[in-house]
Amino acid sequence: MIDVDGLTVAVPGRTLLDGVGLTLPAAETLALVGASGSGKTTTALALLGEYPPGARVTGRVSVAGREVTPAQPPPPGTVAFIPQHPSAVLNPVLRIGTVLRQVAARHGGDVRDALHRARLPGDRAFLRRFPHQLSGGQQQRLVLAHALLTGPSVIVADEPTTGQDAVTRAEVAAELSGLGVAVVLLSHDLDLVRELADRVVVLKDGRVVESGPAVLDAPRSDYARALVTARPRAAAARRDLRAEPPLLQVAGLGTEVLREVDLDAARGERLAVVGRSGSGKTTLARCIAGLRSWTSGTVRLAGRPLPRSPRRRGRADLARVQYVFQDARASFDPRRAVVEQVARTAVRLRGRTAPAAREEAFASLASLGLDHQAALRRPDTLSGGELQRAALARALLARPDVLICDEITSGLDPVTQAEALDLLTGLDLTLIVISHDLPVAARIADRVAVVHEGRLVEHGPSGQVLNHPSHPVTRALTGLTGESSRAAGDPPRPRTVHSEIPR
């Protein structure tokens, strides 16, 4: 179904792919793994005949027995592409139902069936929403529904479970494995790769360093072994932060999504907020950060109420609470260099001069693995993982007291994820991590708060909540449905969950 031979892609100043070759029979799944910027997305887009502007391309790409080039892309409906950042392909001014019906009319698909297979509701209220009214996980599944409507022969899925809770992740994995078409999976989720892939190709700096059906179980190269074994350091034991007055206090917070949420965090505490996609986690975080208003309740920082309206927050308030978005690409201006946008934080929120802010920006980016050359590039030339690191560097340049990270490790390879988590645990600030990744929560968090349908349903020390959950939703997210608990300190591992839980 897919045959790539000697594919080399070069842009001025660097080579993106260097002699990549791979094949994939019909109805099998091929996984591309590797660090951010290794060439996974460039390889995947070549299957659609798409390359970066000004790229020099040599080699051959064939899909379904037909050569694919920029001048001769696959026929419509042959290859469906599910991007890592779904907001990039969702029309912000058209309702969900309108676009779904347009796709169905062109390709002859059934809207309700596609929504059902993508684990989305098909009622009128949902179809009348706009994409920005969905959570990141719901947007991801909506793009999957678009792909299913076309009846493709090949599906290219770029991090399809990014931002998904454990239950939905298992459902999406089951759907992808049962499609009966060739699937090219780009993922940093090695558990998902083990579950779905018939063969694995490991990429590094645009080259294939290892390939085969058992790469993850018996890696031969040092690079593949590093990907498989990378783990963040376990959080060190710390003093009792709860003995001190809370830095952040949320009391009775209500919106059209949230229902009387009470939450607090001490100075220097690390709090993980977990729950199913669409449960209200991001809404809660955005209220705290001043990115949206609320209808009832209060948010206090160091005892002082923060304004309910985002427009009334001054620069000092904005600097003290910083937010790193799940969709990093959408948070950058595609036309300006990354370093200039990162430096702008220090200029606007801390009053630094432009030259001083620029030097600070280079240093902050370098500390997160983005060198001088990468910092000078535009966002559209960086990978999703590289942009997430740039977004984190930008937020840290404000010198915040509270840092809110919304799924920021979901698009990172295991090595970079471990490095980012180690960096976060070393920061002297209050950290709120919005995550579907329970092993991340177990490694980084002092306490865990579980949100379901806009309510806080469970809240306590991370070891207690994750290893001995009391609420059905938490038990389903951890996989502890009717089975014995793990030993304390043993982080939960995601796995396929077949039990029914409240939605």
XYZ file of C-alpha atoms in Angstrom:
503
model
C 0.000 0.000 0.000
C 2.910 2.362 0.782
C 6.410 2.264 -0.703
C 8.972 4.972 0.092
C 12.447 4.603 -1.408
C 15.467 6.877 -0.805
C 13.377 9.918 0.171
C 15.574 12.955 0.822
C 14.096 16.358 1.666
C 16.332 19.411 2.120
C 15.553 23.051 2.823
C 18.116 25.889 2.874
C 20.517 25.237 5.730
C 19.467 21.722 6.735
C 18.361 18.279 5.616
C 14.988 17.151 6.955
C 15.057 13.593 5.579
C 18.095 11.676 4.377
C 17.429 8.551 2.306
C 14.348 7.339 4.166
C 12.887 4.044 2.965
C 9.890 2.084 4.237
C 7.044 -0.142 3.060
C 3.599 -0.963 4.444
C 1.179 -3.666 3.251
C -2.572 -3.047 3.203
C -4.433 -3.315 6.527
C -1.244 -3.144 8.623
C -0.019 -0.409 10.971
C 3.409 1.197 10.723
C 4.610 3.399 13.601
C 7.166 6.180 13.147
C 8.892 7.039 16.425
C 11.707 9.377 17.355
C 12.471 12.650 19.056
C 10.706 15.857 18.096
C 12.218 17.117 14.846
C 13.431 13.662 13.771
C 11.456 13.765 10.505
C 8.266 11.875 11.361
C 5.811 14.530 10.169
C 7.870 15.342 7.051
C 7.770 11.638 6.130
C 4.035 11.426 6.762
C 3.195 14.535 4.732
C 5.202 13.148 1.808
C 2.490 10.474 1.497
C 0.126 13.330 0.583
C 2.622 14.930 -1.807
C 3.237 17.834 0.585
C 6.644 19.308 1.420
C 7.948 22.514 3.078
C 8.171 25.563 0.793
C 11.389 25.630 -1.213
C 12.289 22.023 -0.373
C 14.521 19.986 -2.692
C 13.127 16.449 -2.939
C 14.699 13.285 -4.325
C 13.586 9.675 -4.055
C 10.231 8.013 -4.716
C 6.929 7.836 -2.815
C 4.153 5.459 -3.917
C 0.690 5.042 -2.362
C -1.748 2.331 -3.513
C 0.458 1.618 -6.541
C 0.511 5.237 -7.701
C 3.499 7.569 -7.485
C 2.846 10.616 -5.317
C 4.445 14.012 -5.968
C 3.459 17.626 -5.212
C 2.098 17.843 -8.759
C 0.337 14.484 -8.463
C -1.091 14.010 -4.934
C -3.185 10.931 -4.068
C -6.789 11.028 -5.354
C -9.200 12.643 -2.838
C -10.226 10.161 -0.158
C -7.233 7.857 -0.633
C -5.143 9.186 2.272
C -6.691 10.784 5.376
C -4.432 12.880 7.597
C -5.084 13.422 11.313
C -2.715 16.194 12.523
C -1.240 16.485 15.992
C -2.846 19.911 16.454
C -6.475 19.542 15.276
C -7.301 23.253 15.578
C -5.021 23.836 12.571
C -7.509 22.071 10.260
C -10.866 22.842 11.901
C -12.783 25.776 10.424
C -13.294 28.225 13.335
C -16.292 30.019 11.770
C -18.393 27.010 10.718
C -20.415 24.814 13.045
C -19.298 21.217 13.536
C -22.373 19.754 11.841
C -22.025 21.986 8.768
C -18.482 20.787 8.026
C -19.322 17.141 8.719
C -22.245 17.274 6.277
C -20.030 18.920 3.628
C -17.421 16.163 3.950
C -20.132 13.463 3.868
C -21.726 14.983 0.752
C -18.413 14.828 -1.109
C -17.355 11.340 -0.048
C -20.650 9.595 0.663
C -20.042 8.893 4.366
C -22.559 8.726 7.215
C -22.158 11.517 9.787
C -23.763 9.745 12.738
C -21.753 6.563 12.136
C -18.487 8.519 11.907
C -19.249 10.403 15.144
C -20.143 7.158 16.906
C -16.905 5.484 15.774
C -14.923 8.527 16.928
C -16.653 8.392 20.354
C -18.456 11.716 19.948
C -22.145 12.571 20.537
C -24.379 13.077 17.511
C -27.123 15.195 19.079
C -28.183 18.553 17.649
C -26.634 20.551 20.509
C -23.203 19.071 19.812
C -23.473 19.538 16.037
C -24.279 23.243 16.531
C -21.088 23.920 18.459
C -18.017 25.621 16.994
C -14.584 23.942 17.255
C -13.369 26.361 19.956
C -16.189 25.123 22.205
C -14.631 21.633 22.318
C -11.806 20.366 24.481
C -8.498 19.428 22.839
C -9.392 15.739 23.050
C -12.802 16.318 21.470
C -11.200 18.292 18.636
C -8.833 15.369 18.027
C -11.734 12.926 17.773
C -13.657 15.332 15.509
C -10.793 15.272 13.006
C -10.846 11.465 13.236
C -14.561 11.596 12.355
C -13.725 13.760 9.313
C -11.172 11.138 8.231
C -13.591 8.234 8.686
C -16.178 9.985 6.481
C -13.833 9.792 3.473
C -13.492 5.982 3.549
C -9.705 6.161 3.075
C -7.281 3.404 2.054
C -4.556 4.918 4.252
C -4.859 6.887 7.487
C -1.900 8.963 8.654
C -2.385 9.664 12.368
C -0.005 12.194 13.936
C -0.255 11.736 17.730
C -3.969 10.753 17.562
C -4.259 10.202 21.327
C -2.607 13.458 22.384
C -4.776 15.055 25.056
C -6.969 11.954 25.503
C -7.815 10.380 28.839
C -6.982 6.692 29.384
C -10.495 5.460 28.602
C -10.888 7.490 25.393
C -7.322 6.624 24.382
C -8.221 2.942 24.597
C -11.380 3.526 22.543
C -9.499 5.438 19.817
C -6.799 2.750 19.758
C -9.463 0.076 19.335
C -11.048 2.048 16.488
C -7.736 2.504 14.654
C -6.865 -1.180 15.039
C -10.220 -2.274 13.616
C -10.385 -0.068 10.520
C -9.010 -2.662 8.102
C -6.907 -0.057 6.279
C -3.203 0.799 6.284
C -2.365 3.112 9.191
C 0.786 5.204 9.563
C 1.031 6.138 13.233
C 3.273 8.952 14.451
C 3.470 8.765 18.215
C 5.551 9.340 21.313
C 3.194 7.059 23.230
C 5.200 3.841 23.189
C 2.435 1.881 24.937
C 0.104 2.820 22.071
C 2.769 1.854 19.521
C 3.220 -1.552 21.159
C -0.525 -2.072 21.115
C -1.175 -1.105 17.479
C 1.951 -1.373 15.334
C 2.850 -4.366 13.165
C 6.219 -2.760 12.463
C 8.162 0.222 13.830
C 10.569 2.664 12.159
C 12.846 4.716 14.435
C 13.946 8.083 12.993
C 16.780 10.312 14.192
C 17.845 13.523 12.446
C 15.957 12.485 9.303
C 17.540 9.027 9.025
C 16.166 5.551 9.742
C 18.311 4.147 12.555
C 16.300 0.984 13.192
C 13.179 -0.763 11.911
C 11.290 -3.990 12.372
C 8.418 -5.626 14.266
C 10.190 -5.929 17.649
C 12.104 -2.656 17.896
C 10.568 -1.593 21.205
C 10.964 -4.989 22.872
C 14.563 -5.585 21.748
C 16.104 -2.301 20.546
C 19.522 -2.668 18.927
C 20.651 0.971 18.697
C 21.597 3.210 21.631
C 19.084 5.788 20.410
C 16.149 3.358 20.386
C 17.152 2.023 23.809
C 17.170 5.589 25.165
C 13.630 6.163 23.856
C 12.359 2.939 25.417
C 14.007 3.357 28.817
C 13.597 7.118 29.347
C 11.777 7.933 32.573
C 11.534 11.155 34.580
C 13.101 11.078 38.027
C 10.625 10.307 40.797
C 9.682 13.407 42.764
C 11.831 13.738 45.881
C 10.229 13.790 49.318
C 9.515 17.359 50.359
C 8.498 19.285 53.429
C 4.827 19.541 54.357
C 3.726 22.367 52.063
C 0.159 22.119 53.340
C 1.273 23.454 56.721
C 1.715 26.872 55.117
C -1.106 29.217 54.045
C -2.209 28.490 50.444
C -0.831 30.738 47.720
C -3.747 30.047 45.377
C -7.359 29.660 46.532
C -10.353 28.801 44.327
C -13.715 28.938 46.109
C -17.150 28.089 44.672
C -15.996 28.672 41.092
C -18.808 28.342 38.573
C -19.227 28.777 34.809
C -21.523 27.164 32.258
C -19.148 24.165 32.557
C -17.871 24.241 36.169
C -20.014 23.530 39.228
C -18.913 25.092 42.560
C -15.253 24.060 42.405
C -13.158 24.514 45.568
C -9.401 24.091 45.217
C -6.185 25.480 46.662
C -2.431 25.130 46.209
C 0.417 26.026 48.528
C 3.476 27.996 47.516
C 5.813 25.620 45.697
C 3.233 22.834 45.517
C 2.714 20.713 42.395
C -0.951 19.951 41.677
C -2.163 17.672 38.868
C -5.716 18.191 37.562
C -6.914 15.071 35.730
C -10.163 13.815 34.230
C -11.833 12.762 31.035
C -11.713 14.917 27.916
C -14.360 17.657 28.181
C -14.679 17.371 31.968
C -13.820 21.032 32.634
C -10.107 20.853 33.451
C -9.015 23.435 30.895
C -11.935 25.750 31.755
C -10.812 25.713 35.399
C -7.208 26.443 34.414
C -8.180 29.296 32.096
C -10.253 30.951 34.821
C -7.289 30.824 37.202
C -4.971 32.276 34.543
C -7.339 35.127 33.644
C -8.031 33.835 30.146
C -11.787 33.667 30.709
C -14.319 35.017 33.197
C -16.530 33.065 35.587
C -20.086 33.534 36.837
C -19.717 32.731 40.546
C -17.035 32.206 43.167
C -13.583 33.710 43.685
C -9.946 33.153 42.752
C -7.388 34.517 45.241
C -3.619 34.792 44.869
C -1.678 35.359 48.098
C -4.945 36.330 49.755
C -5.894 38.976 47.188
C -8.940 38.428 44.910
C -8.087 38.345 41.208
C -10.458 40.212 38.867
C -13.236 38.109 37.380
C -12.894 39.733 33.953
C -9.708 39.005 31.983
C -9.679 42.623 30.758
C -9.240 43.915 34.317
C -6.066 41.977 35.128
C -2.966 44.153 35.137
C 0.495 43.189 33.950
C 1.603 42.140 37.439
C -1.335 39.731 37.781
C -0.732 38.332 34.293
C 2.973 37.793 35.013
C 2.316 36.006 38.328
C 0.055 33.379 36.735
C 1.352 32.039 33.413
C -0.272 29.490 31.081
C 1.325 27.052 28.637
C -1.236 25.931 26.059
C -1.876 22.388 24.853
C -1.820 23.540 21.207
C 1.510 25.355 21.181
C 1.403 26.033 17.441
C -1.793 28.064 17.716
C -0.204 30.247 20.424
C 2.599 31.541 18.169
C 2.558 34.067 15.320
C 3.733 32.027 12.311
C 5.434 35.048 10.697
C 7.869 36.061 13.482
C 10.993 34.333 14.819
C 10.454 32.242 17.938
C 13.057 34.111 19.985
C 11.354 37.457 19.332
C 8.025 36.129 20.590
C 9.589 34.553 23.671
C 11.487 37.779 24.455
C 8.285 39.797 24.214
C 7.149 38.291 27.522
C 10.051 39.865 29.430
C 9.510 43.217 27.690
C 5.775 43.407 28.247
C 5.389 41.847 31.682
C 8.723 42.649 33.362
C 9.752 45.908 31.680
C 13.064 44.554 30.324
C 14.759 46.277 27.411
C 14.521 44.514 24.046
C 18.238 43.504 23.890
C 18.236 42.189 27.477
C 14.982 40.312 26.902
C 16.394 38.735 23.742
C 19.440 37.403 25.598
C 17.186 36.013 28.332
C 15.020 34.377 25.662
C 18.020 32.649 24.034
C 19.112 31.345 27.455
C 15.615 30.138 28.380
C 15.196 28.338 25.043
C 18.664 26.761 25.317
C 17.835 25.401 28.783
C 14.945 23.505 27.158
C 16.987 22.089 24.288
C 16.387 24.684 21.540
C 19.725 26.017 20.285
C 20.505 29.471 18.873
C 19.712 28.444 15.300
C 16.335 26.919 16.229
C 15.427 30.031 18.228
C 15.900 32.193 15.130
C 13.505 30.117 13.046
C 9.799 30.739 12.507
C 7.269 28.570 14.374
C 6.044 26.834 11.220
C 9.526 25.316 10.730
C 9.603 23.696 14.197
C 8.028 20.411 15.231
C 5.138 20.248 17.695
C 7.437 19.122 20.505
C 9.922 21.913 19.799
C 7.128 24.478 19.902
C 5.886 23.146 23.242
C 9.350 23.706 24.682
C 9.402 27.224 23.226
C 6.017 27.949 24.813
C 7.319 26.792 28.188
C 10.408 28.999 27.813
C 8.156 31.975 27.003
C 6.023 31.449 30.125
C 9.046 31.053 32.428
C 10.445 34.360 31.188
C 7.604 36.117 33.063
C 9.076 34.786 36.352
C 5.630 33.556 37.491
C 4.511 32.448 40.967
C 2.018 30.005 39.424
C 2.650 28.090 36.189
C -0.249 26.239 34.540
C 0.781 23.571 32.033
C -2.028 22.195 29.848
C -0.933 18.802 28.443
C 2.508 20.171 27.627
C 4.273 16.785 27.657
C 1.748 15.052 25.397
C 3.613 15.915 22.163
C 7.117 15.145 23.451
C 9.202 12.041 22.871
C 10.017 10.011 26.023
C 13.542 11.430 26.393
C 12.458 15.065 26.024
C 9.395 14.451 28.200
C 11.586 13.133 31.010
C 13.882 16.151 30.662
C 10.921 18.573 30.709
C 9.397 16.934 33.796
C 12.749 16.983 35.585
C 13.002 20.690 34.762
C 9.464 21.381 36.028
C 10.059 19.576 39.319
C 13.137 21.740 39.871
C 11.277 25.047 39.516
C 10.611 27.118 42.628
C 6.987 27.947 41.903
C 3.471 26.595 42.261
C 2.785 24.231 39.382
C -0.643 23.184 38.094
C -0.444 20.385 35.511
C -3.510 19.599 33.384
C -2.975 16.079 32.121
C -4.538 12.863 30.881
C -1.246 11.062 31.455
C -1.511 9.500 34.906
C 2.136 8.326 35.019
C 3.085 11.997 34.523
C 0.780 12.998 37.379
C 2.240 10.283 39.592
C 5.801 11.388 38.906
C 5.375 15.127 39.263
C 2.436 15.897 41.560
C 2.195 16.311 45.316
C -1.598 16.220 45.049
C -4.119 15.190 42.403
C -7.561 16.699 41.726
C -10.028 14.712 39.597
C -12.635 16.693 37.625
C -15.741 15.075 36.116
C -18.636 16.897 34.426
C -17.510 20.214 35.892
C -17.255 18.994 39.493
C -14.290 18.127 41.680
C -15.032 14.472 42.500
C -11.783 13.453 44.213
C -8.865 15.380 45.670
C -5.883 14.395 47.808
C -2.238 13.281 47.933
C -1.157 11.752 44.619
C -0.268 8.350 46.090
C -3.659 8.050 47.739
C -5.742 9.206 44.745
C -3.872 7.259 42.066
C -3.197 4.035 43.971
C -6.357 3.875 46.116
C -9.030 5.807 44.173
C -12.505 6.070 45.662
C -14.544 7.531 42.764
C -15.614 5.375 39.739
C -14.149 7.868 37.272
C -10.753 7.826 38.982
C -10.796 4.040 39.154
C -11.520 3.842 35.419
C -8.804 6.379 34.553
C -6.217 4.425 36.552
C -7.473 1.029 35.367
C -8.269 -0.041 38.936
C -11.796 -1.285 38.230
C -12.380 -4.048 40.691
C -8.708 -5.092 40.878
C -6.312 -4.817 43.786
C -4.390 -1.597 44.283
C -0.708 -1.272 43.481
C 1.980 -0.729 46.002
C 2.305 2.875 47.114
C 4.630 4.861 44.890
C 4.188 2.589 41.880
C 2.868 4.936 39.148
C -0.170 3.788 37.185
C 0.394 2.513 33.671
C -2.164 3.221 30.945
C -3.859 0.204 29.458
C -6.931 -0.767 27.537
C -10.022 -0.229 29.671
C -13.240 -2.005 28.749
C -15.357 -1.073 31.753
C -18.215 1.374 31.458
C -17.859 4.579 33.482
C -19.998 7.714 33.808
C -19.486 10.035 30.834
